[in-house]
PDB file of C-alpha atoms in Angstrom:
ATOM      1  CA  MET E   1       0.000   0.000   0.000  1.00 35.00           C
ATOM      2  CA  GLY E   2       2.719   2.480   0.932  1.00 36.00           C
ATOM      3  CA  GLU E   3       6.321   2.585   1.976  1.00 40.00           C
ATOM      4  CA  LEU E   4       7.228   1.765   5.526  1.00 39.00           C
ATOM      5  CA  GLY E   5       7.677   4.905   7.594  1.00 41.00           C
ATOM      6  CA  GLU E   6       9.391   5.557  10.877  1.00 43.00           C
ATOM      7  CA  VAL E   7       7.320   6.981  13.687  1.00 46.00           C
ATOM      8  CA  VAL E   8       8.087   7.778  17.288  1.00 46.00           C
ATOM      9  CA  SER E   9       5.494   7.531  20.029  1.00 50.00           C
ATOM     10  CA  LEU E  10       5.364  11.019  21.579  1.00 50.00           C
ATOM     11  CA  SER E  11       4.849   9.733  25.122  1.00 52.00           C
ATOM     12  CA  ARG E  12       7.728   7.256  24.780  1.00 52.00           C
ATOM     13  CA  TYR E  13       9.882  10.012  23.282  1.00 47.00           C
ATOM     14  CA  ARG E  14       9.185  12.327  26.240  1.00 52.00           C
ATOM     15  CA  ARG E  15       9.976   9.580  28.776  1.00 55.00           C
ATOM     16  CA  GLN E  16      13.241   8.805  27.018  1.00 52.00           C
ATOM     17  CA  ARG E  17      14.213  12.515  26.916  1.00 51.00           C
ATOM     18  CA  GLU E  18      13.597  12.858  30.658  1.00 56.00           C
ATOM     19  CA  THR E  19      15.861   9.871  31.338  1.00 55.00           C
ATOM     20  CA  LEU E  20      18.570  11.267  29.062  1.00 50.00           C
ATOM     21  CA  ARG E  21      18.522  14.701  30.729  1.00 52.00           C
ATOM     22  CA  GLU E  22      19.829  13.058  33.879  1.00 55.00           C
ATOM     23  CA  ALA E  23      22.866  11.684  32.046  1.00 65.00           C
ATOM     24  CA  ARG E  24      25.949  13.694  31.026  1.00 74.00           C
ATOM     25  CA  PRO E  25      25.441  16.399  28.387  1.00 86.00           C
ATOM     26  CA  ARG E  26      25.806  15.205  24.828  1.00 91.00           C
ATOM     27  CA  HIS E  27      28.720  16.742  22.948  1.00 94.00           C
ATOM     28  CA  ILE E  28      27.611  17.701  19.440  1.00 96.00           C
ATOM     29  CA  LEU E  29      29.988  19.004  16.800  1.00 95.00           C
ATOM     30  CA  VAL E  30      28.227  21.626  14.654  1.00 94.00           C
ATOM     31  CA  VAL E  31      29.722  22.305  11.224  1.00 92.00           C
ATOM     32  CA  ASP E  32      28.588  25.438   9.398  1.00 88.00           C
ATOM     33  CA  THR E  33      30.631  27.844   7.292  1.00 83.00           C
ATOM     34  CA  ASP E  34      28.179  30.624   8.193  1.00 85.00           C
ATOM     35  CA  LEU E  35      29.263  31.819  11.655  1.00 89.00           C
ATOM     36  CA  ALA E  36      25.895  33.390  12.550  1.00 91.00           C
ATOM     37  CA  ALA E  37      23.912  30.300  11.520  1.00 89.00           C
ATOM     38  CA  GLY E  38      26.353  27.997  13.315  1.00 91.00           C
ATOM     39  CA  ARG E  39      26.060  30.028  16.499  1.00 94.00           C
ATOM     40  CA  VAL E  40      22.266  29.837  16.372  1.00 94.00           C
ATOM     41  CA  ILE E  41      22.411  26.048  16.021  1.00 94.00           C
ATOM     42  CA  ALA E  42      24.962  25.808  18.864  1.00 95.00           C
ATOM     43  CA  GLU E  43      22.727  27.990  21.075  1.00 94.00           C
ATOM     44  CA  MET E  44      19.699  25.850  20.241  1.00 93.00           C
ATOM     45  CA  LEU E  45      21.685  22.745  21.215  1.00 95.00           C
ATOM     46  CA  ALA E  46      22.786  24.405  24.462  1.00 94.00           C
ATOM     47  CA  GLY E  47      19.124  25.115  25.185  1.00 92.00           C
ATOM     48  CA  LEU E  48      18.514  21.383  24.790  1.00 92.00           C
ATOM     49  CA  GLY E  49      21.181  20.647  27.386  1.00 92.00           C
ATOM     50  CA  CYS E  50      23.913  19.685  24.910  1.00 94.00           C
ATOM     51  CA  GLU E  51      27.487  20.849  24.759  1.00 95.00           C
ATOM     52  CA  ALA E  52      28.123  22.193  21.268  1.00 95.00           C
ATOM     53  CA  THR E  53      31.417  22.847  19.509  1.00 95.00           C
ATOM     54  CA  LEU E  54      31.215  24.997  16.374  1.00 94.00           C
ATOM     55  CA  CYS E  55      33.538  24.314  13.442  1.00 92.00           C
ATOM     56  CA  ARG E  56      33.539  26.594  10.393  1.00 88.00           C
ATOM     57  CA  SER E  57      35.397  24.321   7.979  1.00 86.00           C
ATOM     58  CA  ALA E  58      35.292  20.675   6.981  1.00 86.00           C
ATOM     59  CA  LEU E  59      38.988  20.227   7.764  1.00 88.00           C
ATOM     60  CA  HIS E  60      38.636  21.675  11.269  1.00 90.00           C
ATOM     61  CA  ALA E  61      35.540  19.551  11.867  1.00 91.00           C
ATOM     62  CA  PHE E  62      37.238  16.368  10.660  1.00 91.00           C
ATOM     63  CA  HIS E  63      40.181  16.827  13.042  1.00 92.00           C
ATOM     64  CA  ALA E  64      37.896  17.857  15.920  1.00 93.00           C
ATOM     65  CA  ALA E  65      35.585  14.870  15.412  1.00 92.00           C
ATOM     66  CA  LEU E  66      38.485  12.425  15.513  1.00 91.00           C
ATOM     67  CA  GLY E  67      40.498  14.263  18.155  1.00 90.00           C
ATOM     68  CA  GLU E  68      37.975  14.917  20.902  1.00 85.00           C
ATOM     69  CA  PRO E  69      35.125  12.824  22.239  1.00 90.00           C
ATOM     70  CA  VAL E  70      31.914  13.790  20.468  1.00 93.00           C
ATOM     71  CA  ASP E  71      28.561  12.043  20.504  1.00 93.00           C
ATOM     72  CA  ALA E  72      27.477  13.198  17.044  1.00 94.00           C
ATOM     73  CA  VAL E  73      28.223  15.585  14.194  1.00 93.00           C
ATOM     74  CA  ILE E  74      25.630  17.855  12.599  1.00 92.00           C
ATOM     75  CA  ALA E  75      26.918  19.347   9.346  1.00 89.00           C
ATOM     76  CA  GLU E  76      25.272  22.058   7.269  1.00 85.00           C
ATOM     77  CA  LEU E  77      25.283  21.061   3.644  1.00 77.00           C
ATOM     78  CA  GLY E  78      25.269  23.773   0.997  1.00 68.00           C
ATOM     79  CA  LEU E  79      24.321  22.878  -2.543  1.00 45.00           C
ATOM     80  CA  TYR E  80      26.755  25.070  -4.445  1.00 49.00           C
ATOM     81  CA  LEU E  81      29.498  25.134  -1.807  1.00 53.00           C
ATOM     82  CA  PRO E  82      29.184  21.509  -0.694  1.00 54.00           C
ATOM     83  CA  ASP E  83      31.716  21.672   2.134  1.00 57.00           C
ATOM     84  CA  GLY E  84      29.625  19.152   4.076  1.00 67.00           C
ATOM     85  CA  THR E  85      29.517  16.438   1.408  1.00 74.00           C
ATOM     86  CA  PRO E  86      33.204  15.437   1.491  1.00 80.00           C
ATOM     87  CA  LEU E  87      33.205  15.846   5.272  1.00 84.00           C
ATOM     88  CA  VAL E  88      30.332  13.394   5.719  1.00 83.00           C
ATOM     89  CA  SER E  89      32.039  10.884   3.412  1.00 82.00           C
ATOM     90  CA  ALA E  90      35.398  11.266   5.166  1.00 87.00           C
ATOM     91  CA  LEU E  91      33.866  10.895   8.628  1.00 88.00           C
ATOM     92  CA  ARG E  92      31.897   7.810   7.612  1.00 85.00           C
ATOM     93  CA  ALA E  93      35.113   6.234   6.286  1.00 88.00           C
ATOM     94  CA  ALA E  94      37.340   7.219   9.233  1.00 91.00           C
ATOM     95  CA  ALA E  95      34.822   6.767  12.054  1.00 90.00           C
ATOM     96  CA  PRO E  96      31.925   4.599  10.842  1.00 88.00           C
ATOM     97  CA  ASP E  97      30.326   4.459  14.311  1.00 88.00           C
ATOM     98  CA  LEU E  98      30.198   8.246  14.690  1.00 90.00           C
ATOM     99  CA  PRO E  99      26.626   9.439  14.043  1.00 90.00           C
ATOM    100  CA  VAL E 100      26.471  12.179  11.415  1.00 89.00           C
ATOM    101  CA  GLY E 101      23.416  14.194  10.477  1.00 88.00           C
ATOM    102  CA  VAL E 102      22.972  16.867   7.828  1.00 87.00           C
ATOM    103  CA  LEU E 103      21.124  20.180   7.811  1.00 86.00           C
ATOM    104  CA  THR E 104      20.299  21.740   4.464  1.00 81.00           C
ATOM    105  CA  GLY E 105      18.152  24.475   3.045  1.00 76.00           C
ATOM    106  CA  TRP E 106      18.372  22.832  -0.375  1.00 68.00           C
ATOM    107  CA  LEU E 107      16.345  19.680   0.220  1.00 69.00           C
ATOM    108  CA  ASP E 108      13.633  20.710  -2.255  1.00 69.00           C
ATOM    109  CA  HIS E 109      16.131  21.662  -4.969  1.00 65.00           C
ATOM    110  CA  PRO E 110      16.274  19.099  -7.837  1.00 61.00           C
ATOM    111  CA  ASP E 111      20.094  19.039  -7.856  1.00 58.00           C
ATOM    112  CA  CYS E 112      20.107  18.032  -4.193  1.00 58.00           C
ATOM    113  CA  HIS E 113      18.908  14.534  -5.011  1.00 54.00           C
ATOM    114  CA  ASP E 114      21.558  13.928  -7.647  1.00 53.00           C
ATOM    115  CA  GLY E 115      23.859  11.975  -5.333  1.00 53.00           C
ATOM    116  CA  LEU E 116      24.507  14.886  -2.988  1.00 51.00           C
ATOM    117  CA  LEU E 117      22.847  13.176  -0.028  1.00 58.00           C
ATOM    118  CA  HIS E 118      23.947   9.649  -0.915  1.00 60.00           C
ATOM    119  CA  ASP E 119      24.536   7.501   2.168  1.00 62.00           C
ATOM    120  CA  VAL E 120      23.549  10.216   4.663  1.00 67.00           C
ATOM    121  CA  PRO E 121      21.594   8.561   7.476  1.00 66.00           C
ATOM    122  CA  LEU E 122      19.650  11.584   8.733  1.00 76.00           C
ATOM    123  CA  VAL E 123      18.807  14.830   6.903  1.00 80.00           C
ATOM    124  CA  LEU E 124      16.921  17.764   8.375  1.00 81.00           C
ATOM    125  CA  ALA E 125      15.577  20.527   6.147  1.00 80.00           C
ATOM    126  CA  LYS E 126      15.873  24.182   7.030  1.00 81.00           C
ATOM    127  CA  PRO E 127      14.326  26.344   8.360  1.00 84.00           C
ATOM    128  CA  LEU E 128      15.249  24.633  11.583  1.00 84.00           C
ATOM    129  CA  ARG E 129      12.782  24.169  14.424  1.00 88.00           C
ATOM    130  CA  LEU E 130      13.882  23.393  17.973  1.00 90.00           C
ATOM    131  CA  GLY E 131      11.705  20.281  18.250  1.00 89.00           C
ATOM    132  CA  ASP E 132      13.135  18.881  15.015  1.00 89.00           C
ATOM    133  CA  LEU E 133      16.689  19.537  16.211  1.00 92.00           C
ATOM    134  CA  ALA E 134      15.934  17.828  19.537  1.00 92.00           C
ATOM    135  CA  LEU E 135      14.584  14.782  17.743  1.00 89.00           C
ATOM    136  CA  MET E 136      17.601  14.740  15.398  1.00 90.00           C
ATOM    137  CA  VAL E 137      20.002  14.764  18.361  1.00 92.00           C
ATOM    138  CA  ASP E 138      18.070  11.989  20.051  1.00 89.00           C
ATOM    139  CA  LEU E 139      18.045   9.898  16.884  1.00 88.00           C
ATOM    140  CA  LEU E 140      21.750  10.434  16.244  1.00 89.00           C
ATOM    141  CA  CYS E 141      22.735   9.692  19.837  1.00 88.00           C
ATOM    142  CA  GLY E 142      20.513   6.652  20.184  1.00 80.00           C
ATOM    143  CA  GLY E 143      18.164   8.223  22.684  1.00 60.00           C
ATOM    144  CA  VAL E 144      15.022   7.326  20.780  1.00 57.00           C
ATOM    145  CA  GLU E 145      14.075   3.957  19.406  1.00 52.00           C
ATOM    146  CA  LEU E 146      12.157   4.027  16.169  1.00 48.00           C
ATOM    147  CA  ALA E 147       9.202   1.780  15.485  1.00 45.00           C
ATOM    148  CA  ARG E 148       8.637   0.836  11.853  1.00 41.00           C
ATOM    149  CA  VAL E 149       4.982   0.759  10.926  1.00 39.00           C
ATOM    150  CA  ALA E 150       3.001   0.839   7.729  1.00 38.00           C
ATOM    151  CA  PRO E 151       1.321   4.233   7.170  1.00 38.00           C
TER     152      PRO E 151
END
């Protein structure tokens, strides 16, 4: 009838978030070449109780992700300056267990689906909402279990 979708029970999600708040803060590496946008994302993550480190280049992010303990990487992916694409590929090759998510404002653009997001496990479209970012962090860090159900 339709493709299988992933859904999260809201009550189970809230219970899991409460349990996770009691644990140590998650360390999220934010990668965005736009300093203002990166700071906003880092502040949103801080509001969620995470520790955020902002990197403004793929090279800096790659070394930071492998050199310091991080729970996940969230990389902004531009369509015409795709700094995030090689970073995601390099991180997946060097640290396959490190969760990596992508933020992009180009998700609806036709060129975006031409291999740009190949093998990216989790993509979040901009404009960014706090609830979506919270869910992304939980999904990347294993704080939410997904149930697969038919729509």
